[in-house]
Coordinates of C-alpha atoms in Angstrom, one line a residue:
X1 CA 15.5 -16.5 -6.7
X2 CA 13.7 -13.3 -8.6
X3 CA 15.7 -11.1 -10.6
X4 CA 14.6 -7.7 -11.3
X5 CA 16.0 -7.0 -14.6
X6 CA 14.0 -3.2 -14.8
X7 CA 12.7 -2.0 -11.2
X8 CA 10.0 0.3 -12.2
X9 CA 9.0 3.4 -10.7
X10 CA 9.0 2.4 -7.2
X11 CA 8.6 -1.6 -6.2
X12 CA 9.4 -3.0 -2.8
X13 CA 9.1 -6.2 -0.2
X14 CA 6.0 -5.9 1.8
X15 CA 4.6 -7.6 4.8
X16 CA 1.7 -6.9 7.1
X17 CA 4.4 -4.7 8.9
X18 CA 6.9 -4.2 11.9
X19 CA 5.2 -3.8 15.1
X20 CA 6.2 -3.1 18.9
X21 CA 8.6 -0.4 18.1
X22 CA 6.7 2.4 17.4
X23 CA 8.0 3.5 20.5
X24 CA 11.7 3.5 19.3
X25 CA 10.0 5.8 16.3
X26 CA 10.0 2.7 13.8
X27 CA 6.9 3.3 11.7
X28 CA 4.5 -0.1 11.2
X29 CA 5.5 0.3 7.1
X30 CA 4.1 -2.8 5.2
X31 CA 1.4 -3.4 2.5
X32 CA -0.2 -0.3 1.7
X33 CA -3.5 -2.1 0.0
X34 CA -3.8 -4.3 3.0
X35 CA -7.4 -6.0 1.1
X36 CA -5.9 -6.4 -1.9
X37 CA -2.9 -8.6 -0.7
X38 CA -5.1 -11.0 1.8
X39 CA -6.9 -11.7 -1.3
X40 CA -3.7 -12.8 -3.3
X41 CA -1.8 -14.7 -0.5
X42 CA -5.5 -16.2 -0.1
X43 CA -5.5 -17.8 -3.8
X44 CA -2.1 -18.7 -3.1
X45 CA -3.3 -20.8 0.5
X46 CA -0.4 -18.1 1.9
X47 CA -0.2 -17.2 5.9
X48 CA -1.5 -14.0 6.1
X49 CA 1.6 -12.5 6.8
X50 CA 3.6 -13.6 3.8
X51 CA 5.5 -10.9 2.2
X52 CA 4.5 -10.0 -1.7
X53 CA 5.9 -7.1 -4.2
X54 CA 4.3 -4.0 -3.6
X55 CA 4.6 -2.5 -7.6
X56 CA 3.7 1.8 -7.6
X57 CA 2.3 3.5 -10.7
X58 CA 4.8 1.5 -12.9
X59 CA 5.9 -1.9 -12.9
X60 CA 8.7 -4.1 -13.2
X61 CA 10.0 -6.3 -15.4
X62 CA 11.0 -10.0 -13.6
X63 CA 12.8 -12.9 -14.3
X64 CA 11.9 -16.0 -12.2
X65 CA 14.5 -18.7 -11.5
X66 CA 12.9 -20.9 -9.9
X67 CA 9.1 -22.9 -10.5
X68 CA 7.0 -21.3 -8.5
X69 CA 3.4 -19.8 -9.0
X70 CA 2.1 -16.3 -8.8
X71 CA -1.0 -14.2 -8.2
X72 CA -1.4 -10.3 -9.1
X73 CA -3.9 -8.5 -7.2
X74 CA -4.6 -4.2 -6.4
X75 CA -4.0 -2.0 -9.3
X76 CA -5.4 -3.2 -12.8
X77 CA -1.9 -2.8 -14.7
X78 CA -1.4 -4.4 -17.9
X79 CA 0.8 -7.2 -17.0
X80 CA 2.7 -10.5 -19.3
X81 CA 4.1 -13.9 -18.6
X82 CA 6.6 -14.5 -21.4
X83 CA 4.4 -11.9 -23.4
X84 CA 0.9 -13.3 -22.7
X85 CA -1.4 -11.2 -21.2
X86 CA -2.6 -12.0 -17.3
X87 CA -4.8 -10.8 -15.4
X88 CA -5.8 -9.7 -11.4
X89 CA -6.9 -12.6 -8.8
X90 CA -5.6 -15.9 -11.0
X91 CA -3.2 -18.5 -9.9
X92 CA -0.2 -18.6 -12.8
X93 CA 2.0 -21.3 -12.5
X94 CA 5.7 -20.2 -13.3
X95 CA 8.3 -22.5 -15.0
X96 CA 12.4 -21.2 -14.3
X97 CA 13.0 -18.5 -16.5
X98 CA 9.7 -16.9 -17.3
X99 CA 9.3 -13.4 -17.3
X100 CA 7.0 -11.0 -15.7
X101 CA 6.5 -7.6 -16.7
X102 CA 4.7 -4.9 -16.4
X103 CA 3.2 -2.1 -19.2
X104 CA 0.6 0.5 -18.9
X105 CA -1.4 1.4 -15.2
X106 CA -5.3 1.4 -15.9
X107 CA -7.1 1.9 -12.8
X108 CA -5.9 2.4 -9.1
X109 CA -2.3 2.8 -8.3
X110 CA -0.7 -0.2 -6.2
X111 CA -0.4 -3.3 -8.0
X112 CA 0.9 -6.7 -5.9
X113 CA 2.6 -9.7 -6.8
X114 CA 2.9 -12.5 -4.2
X115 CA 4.4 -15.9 -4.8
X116 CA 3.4 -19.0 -3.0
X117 CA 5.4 -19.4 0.6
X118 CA 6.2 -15.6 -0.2
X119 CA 9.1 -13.8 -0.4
X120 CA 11.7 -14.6 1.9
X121 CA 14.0 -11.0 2.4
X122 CA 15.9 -10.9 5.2
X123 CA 13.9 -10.3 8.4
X124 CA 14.5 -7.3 10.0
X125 CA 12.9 -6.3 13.7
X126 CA 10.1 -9.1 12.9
X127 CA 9.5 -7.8 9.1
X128 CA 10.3 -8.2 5.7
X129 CA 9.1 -4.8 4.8
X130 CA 11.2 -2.2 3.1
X131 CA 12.0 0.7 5.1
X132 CA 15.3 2.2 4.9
X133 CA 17.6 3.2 7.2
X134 CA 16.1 -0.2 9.0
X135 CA 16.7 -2.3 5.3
X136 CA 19.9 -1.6 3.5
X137 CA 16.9 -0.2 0.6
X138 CA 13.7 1.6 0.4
X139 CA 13.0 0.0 -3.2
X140 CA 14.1 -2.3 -6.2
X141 CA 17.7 -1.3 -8.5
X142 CA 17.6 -3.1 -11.6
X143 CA 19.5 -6.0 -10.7
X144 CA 18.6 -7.0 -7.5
X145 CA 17.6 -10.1 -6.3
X146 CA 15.1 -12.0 -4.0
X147 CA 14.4 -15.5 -2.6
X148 CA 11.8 -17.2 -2.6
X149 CA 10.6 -21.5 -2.2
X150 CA 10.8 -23.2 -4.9
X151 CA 7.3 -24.7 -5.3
X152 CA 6.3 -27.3 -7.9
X153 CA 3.0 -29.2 -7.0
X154 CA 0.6 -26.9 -6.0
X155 CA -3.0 -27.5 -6.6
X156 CA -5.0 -24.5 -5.6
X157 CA -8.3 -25.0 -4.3
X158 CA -9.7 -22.2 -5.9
X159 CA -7.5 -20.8 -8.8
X160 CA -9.3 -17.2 -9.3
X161 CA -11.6 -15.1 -7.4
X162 CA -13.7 -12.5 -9.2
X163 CA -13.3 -9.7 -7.1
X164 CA -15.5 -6.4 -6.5
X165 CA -13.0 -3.5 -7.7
X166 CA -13.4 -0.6 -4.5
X167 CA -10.7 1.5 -7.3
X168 CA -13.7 4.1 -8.2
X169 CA -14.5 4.4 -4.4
X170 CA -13.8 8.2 -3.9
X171 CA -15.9 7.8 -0.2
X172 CA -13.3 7.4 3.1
X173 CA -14.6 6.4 6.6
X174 CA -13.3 7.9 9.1
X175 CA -13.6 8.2 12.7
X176 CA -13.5 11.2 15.7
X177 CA -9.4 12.0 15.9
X178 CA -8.0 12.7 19.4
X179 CA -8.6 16.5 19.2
X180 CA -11.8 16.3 16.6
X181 CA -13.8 18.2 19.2
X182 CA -11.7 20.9 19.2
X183 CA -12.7 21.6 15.3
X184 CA -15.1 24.9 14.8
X185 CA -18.9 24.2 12.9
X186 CA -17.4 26.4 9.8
X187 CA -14.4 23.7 9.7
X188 CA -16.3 20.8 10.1
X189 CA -18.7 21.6 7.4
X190 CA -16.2 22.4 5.2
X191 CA -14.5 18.7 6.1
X192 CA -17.5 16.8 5.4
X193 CA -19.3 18.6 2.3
X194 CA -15.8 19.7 0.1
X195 CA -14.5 16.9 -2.3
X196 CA -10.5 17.0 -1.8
X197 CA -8.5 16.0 -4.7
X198 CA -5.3 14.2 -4.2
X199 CA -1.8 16.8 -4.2
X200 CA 1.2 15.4 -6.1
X201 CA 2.9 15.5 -2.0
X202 CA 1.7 11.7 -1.7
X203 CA 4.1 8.5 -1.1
X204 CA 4.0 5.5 1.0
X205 CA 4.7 8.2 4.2
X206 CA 1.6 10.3 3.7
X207 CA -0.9 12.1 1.7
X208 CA -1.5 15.3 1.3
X209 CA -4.6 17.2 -0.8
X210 CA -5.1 20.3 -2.8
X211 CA -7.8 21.9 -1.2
X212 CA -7.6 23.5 2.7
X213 CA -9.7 24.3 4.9
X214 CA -10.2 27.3 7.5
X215 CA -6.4 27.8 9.1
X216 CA -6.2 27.6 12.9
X217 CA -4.0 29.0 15.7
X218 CA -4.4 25.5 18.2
X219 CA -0.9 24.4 19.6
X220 CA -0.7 20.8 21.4
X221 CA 2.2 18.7 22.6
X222 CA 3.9 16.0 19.9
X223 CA 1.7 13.0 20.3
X224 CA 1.4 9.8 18.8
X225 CA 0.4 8.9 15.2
X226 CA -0.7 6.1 13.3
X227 CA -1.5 4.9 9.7
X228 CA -4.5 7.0 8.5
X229 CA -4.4 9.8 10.5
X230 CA -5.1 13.1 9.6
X231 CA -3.4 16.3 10.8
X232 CA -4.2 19.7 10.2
X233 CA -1.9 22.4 9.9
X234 CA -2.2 25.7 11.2
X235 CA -3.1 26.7 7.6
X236 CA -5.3 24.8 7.1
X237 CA -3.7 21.8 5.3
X238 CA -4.6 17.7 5.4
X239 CA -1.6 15.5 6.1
X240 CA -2.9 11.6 6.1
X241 CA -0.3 9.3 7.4
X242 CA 0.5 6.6 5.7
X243 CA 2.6 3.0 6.4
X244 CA 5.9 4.4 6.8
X245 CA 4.4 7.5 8.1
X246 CA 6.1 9.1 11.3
X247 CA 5.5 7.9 14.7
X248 CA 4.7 11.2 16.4
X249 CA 3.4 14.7 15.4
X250 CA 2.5 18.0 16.7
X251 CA -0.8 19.1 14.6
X252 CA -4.3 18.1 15.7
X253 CA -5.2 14.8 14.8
X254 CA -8.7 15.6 14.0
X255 CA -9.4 12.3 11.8
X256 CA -8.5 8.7 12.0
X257 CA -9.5 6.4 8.9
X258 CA -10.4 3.2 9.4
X259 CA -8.6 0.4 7.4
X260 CA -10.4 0.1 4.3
X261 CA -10.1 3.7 3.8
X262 CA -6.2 3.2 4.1
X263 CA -6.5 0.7 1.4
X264 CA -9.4 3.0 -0.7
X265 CA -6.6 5.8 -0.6
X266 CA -3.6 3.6 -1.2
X267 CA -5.1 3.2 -4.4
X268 CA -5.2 6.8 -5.4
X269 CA -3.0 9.4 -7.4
X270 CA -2.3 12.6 -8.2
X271 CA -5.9 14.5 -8.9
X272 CA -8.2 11.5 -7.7
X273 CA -10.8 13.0 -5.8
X274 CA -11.7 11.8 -2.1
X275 CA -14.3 12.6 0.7
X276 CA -14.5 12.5 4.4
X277 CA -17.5 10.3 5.9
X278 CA -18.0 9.7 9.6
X279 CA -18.9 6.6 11.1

């Protein structure tokens, strides 16, 4: 079992997500960073799907009770096991009662903890992932718990990867949206020359940016959404959807990013810049 003894800013259960109910107007939700966690429940010899702490801006502090080991991953955040230092992409084998906890965020935003087997919250419509009103939370109280295997002889293959960082990358792919071609020359130009800085409106539902573009006056019937689209408001405003984004909306989707560019954004925060790049 983990006990969170301080939950940080905003630290949940993630998986790769709850799919096939869309439909019902359940978002997918799940890992945010989905590169960064397929490279810790890699070192850890994980199924892909294995659910790991997703840890925002700033982290927890942990107390393990069972031996088990860990791997942090995403965000560089200055991070301790029983007050030594550890770092990103390293297997860290964890004796009952250690202590995990989190100080300062240097770079990126989303840091990720997984444990081998994973963590074993309840499963909820094929998911582990938070998402309230579907989990009984959206994020950690101080005192909550969570299982997990107890694991003892482990021998990792490989026991740390030294990983390109993409936390500088300011450049987002993206593809045609459904109603891209409905977009004016003046608009486009301005979508694909302006550098858009990231608005304090930004959380595991969407993103939003500080700059516009020119308004429009286009009406279209509420259609379906997915993680990384962009819509643009008749003034002229960028909504990207994120995991626990909504299902449907009624602005043009003029952009869809592809899945790095989720996990490129994912890692941004408040005044980060970003640009558009077609592909």
């Amino acid at each position: 079992m983990l006990k969170v003894l301080k939950a940080g800013f905003y630290t949940t259960v993630q998986d790769e997500g709850r799919f096939f109910y869309r439909n019902k107007g359940v978002p997918v939700s799940g890992v945010m960073d989905e590169m960064s966690v397929f490279k810790v429940n890699s070192l850890l010899e994980n199924e892909r799907s294995a659910a790991v702490l997703e840890i925002t801006m700033t982290g927890p502090t942990l107390v393990f009770e069972e031996e088990t080991y860990i791997v942090l991953g995403g965000a560089k955040m200055l991070a301790t096991l029983n007050n030594l230092p550890i770092q990103n992409y390293k297997v860290y084998q964890i004796e009952a009662g250690d202590i995990v906890s989190f100080g300062k965020l240097v770079k990126g935003f989303r840091c990720y903890l997984g444990v081998k087997g994973g963590f074993t919250a309840k499963k909820i419509l094929g998911s582990r992932s938070y998402y309230k009103p579907i989990t009984e939370s959206n994020r950690f109280k101080d005192g909550d718990v969570v299982a997990y295997e107890y694991q003892q002889l482990f021998q990792p293959k490989i026991s740390e990867l030294k990983v390109a960082s993409f936390l500088d990358d300011t450049i987002l792919h993206v593809c045609k949206g459904p109603e891209f071609d409905l977009l004016t020359d003046r608009q486009l130009e301005e979508l694909f020359s302006k550098t858009f800085t990231v608005a304090q409106e930004n959380n595991r539902m969407a993103y939003q940016v500080h700059e516009t573009i020119t308004p429009h006056n286009l009406s279209m019937l509420t259609s379906a959404t997915l993680p990384g689209t962009v819509q643009l408001t008749p003034a002229g405003k960028l909504i990207i959807l994120m995991k626990d984004g909504q299902t449907t909306g009624g602005y043009p989707r003029v952009l869809q990013l592809t899945d790095k560019a989720i996990c490129i954004l994912a890692q941004k925060r408040v005044g980060n810049p970003i640009n558009f790049k077609l592909v």
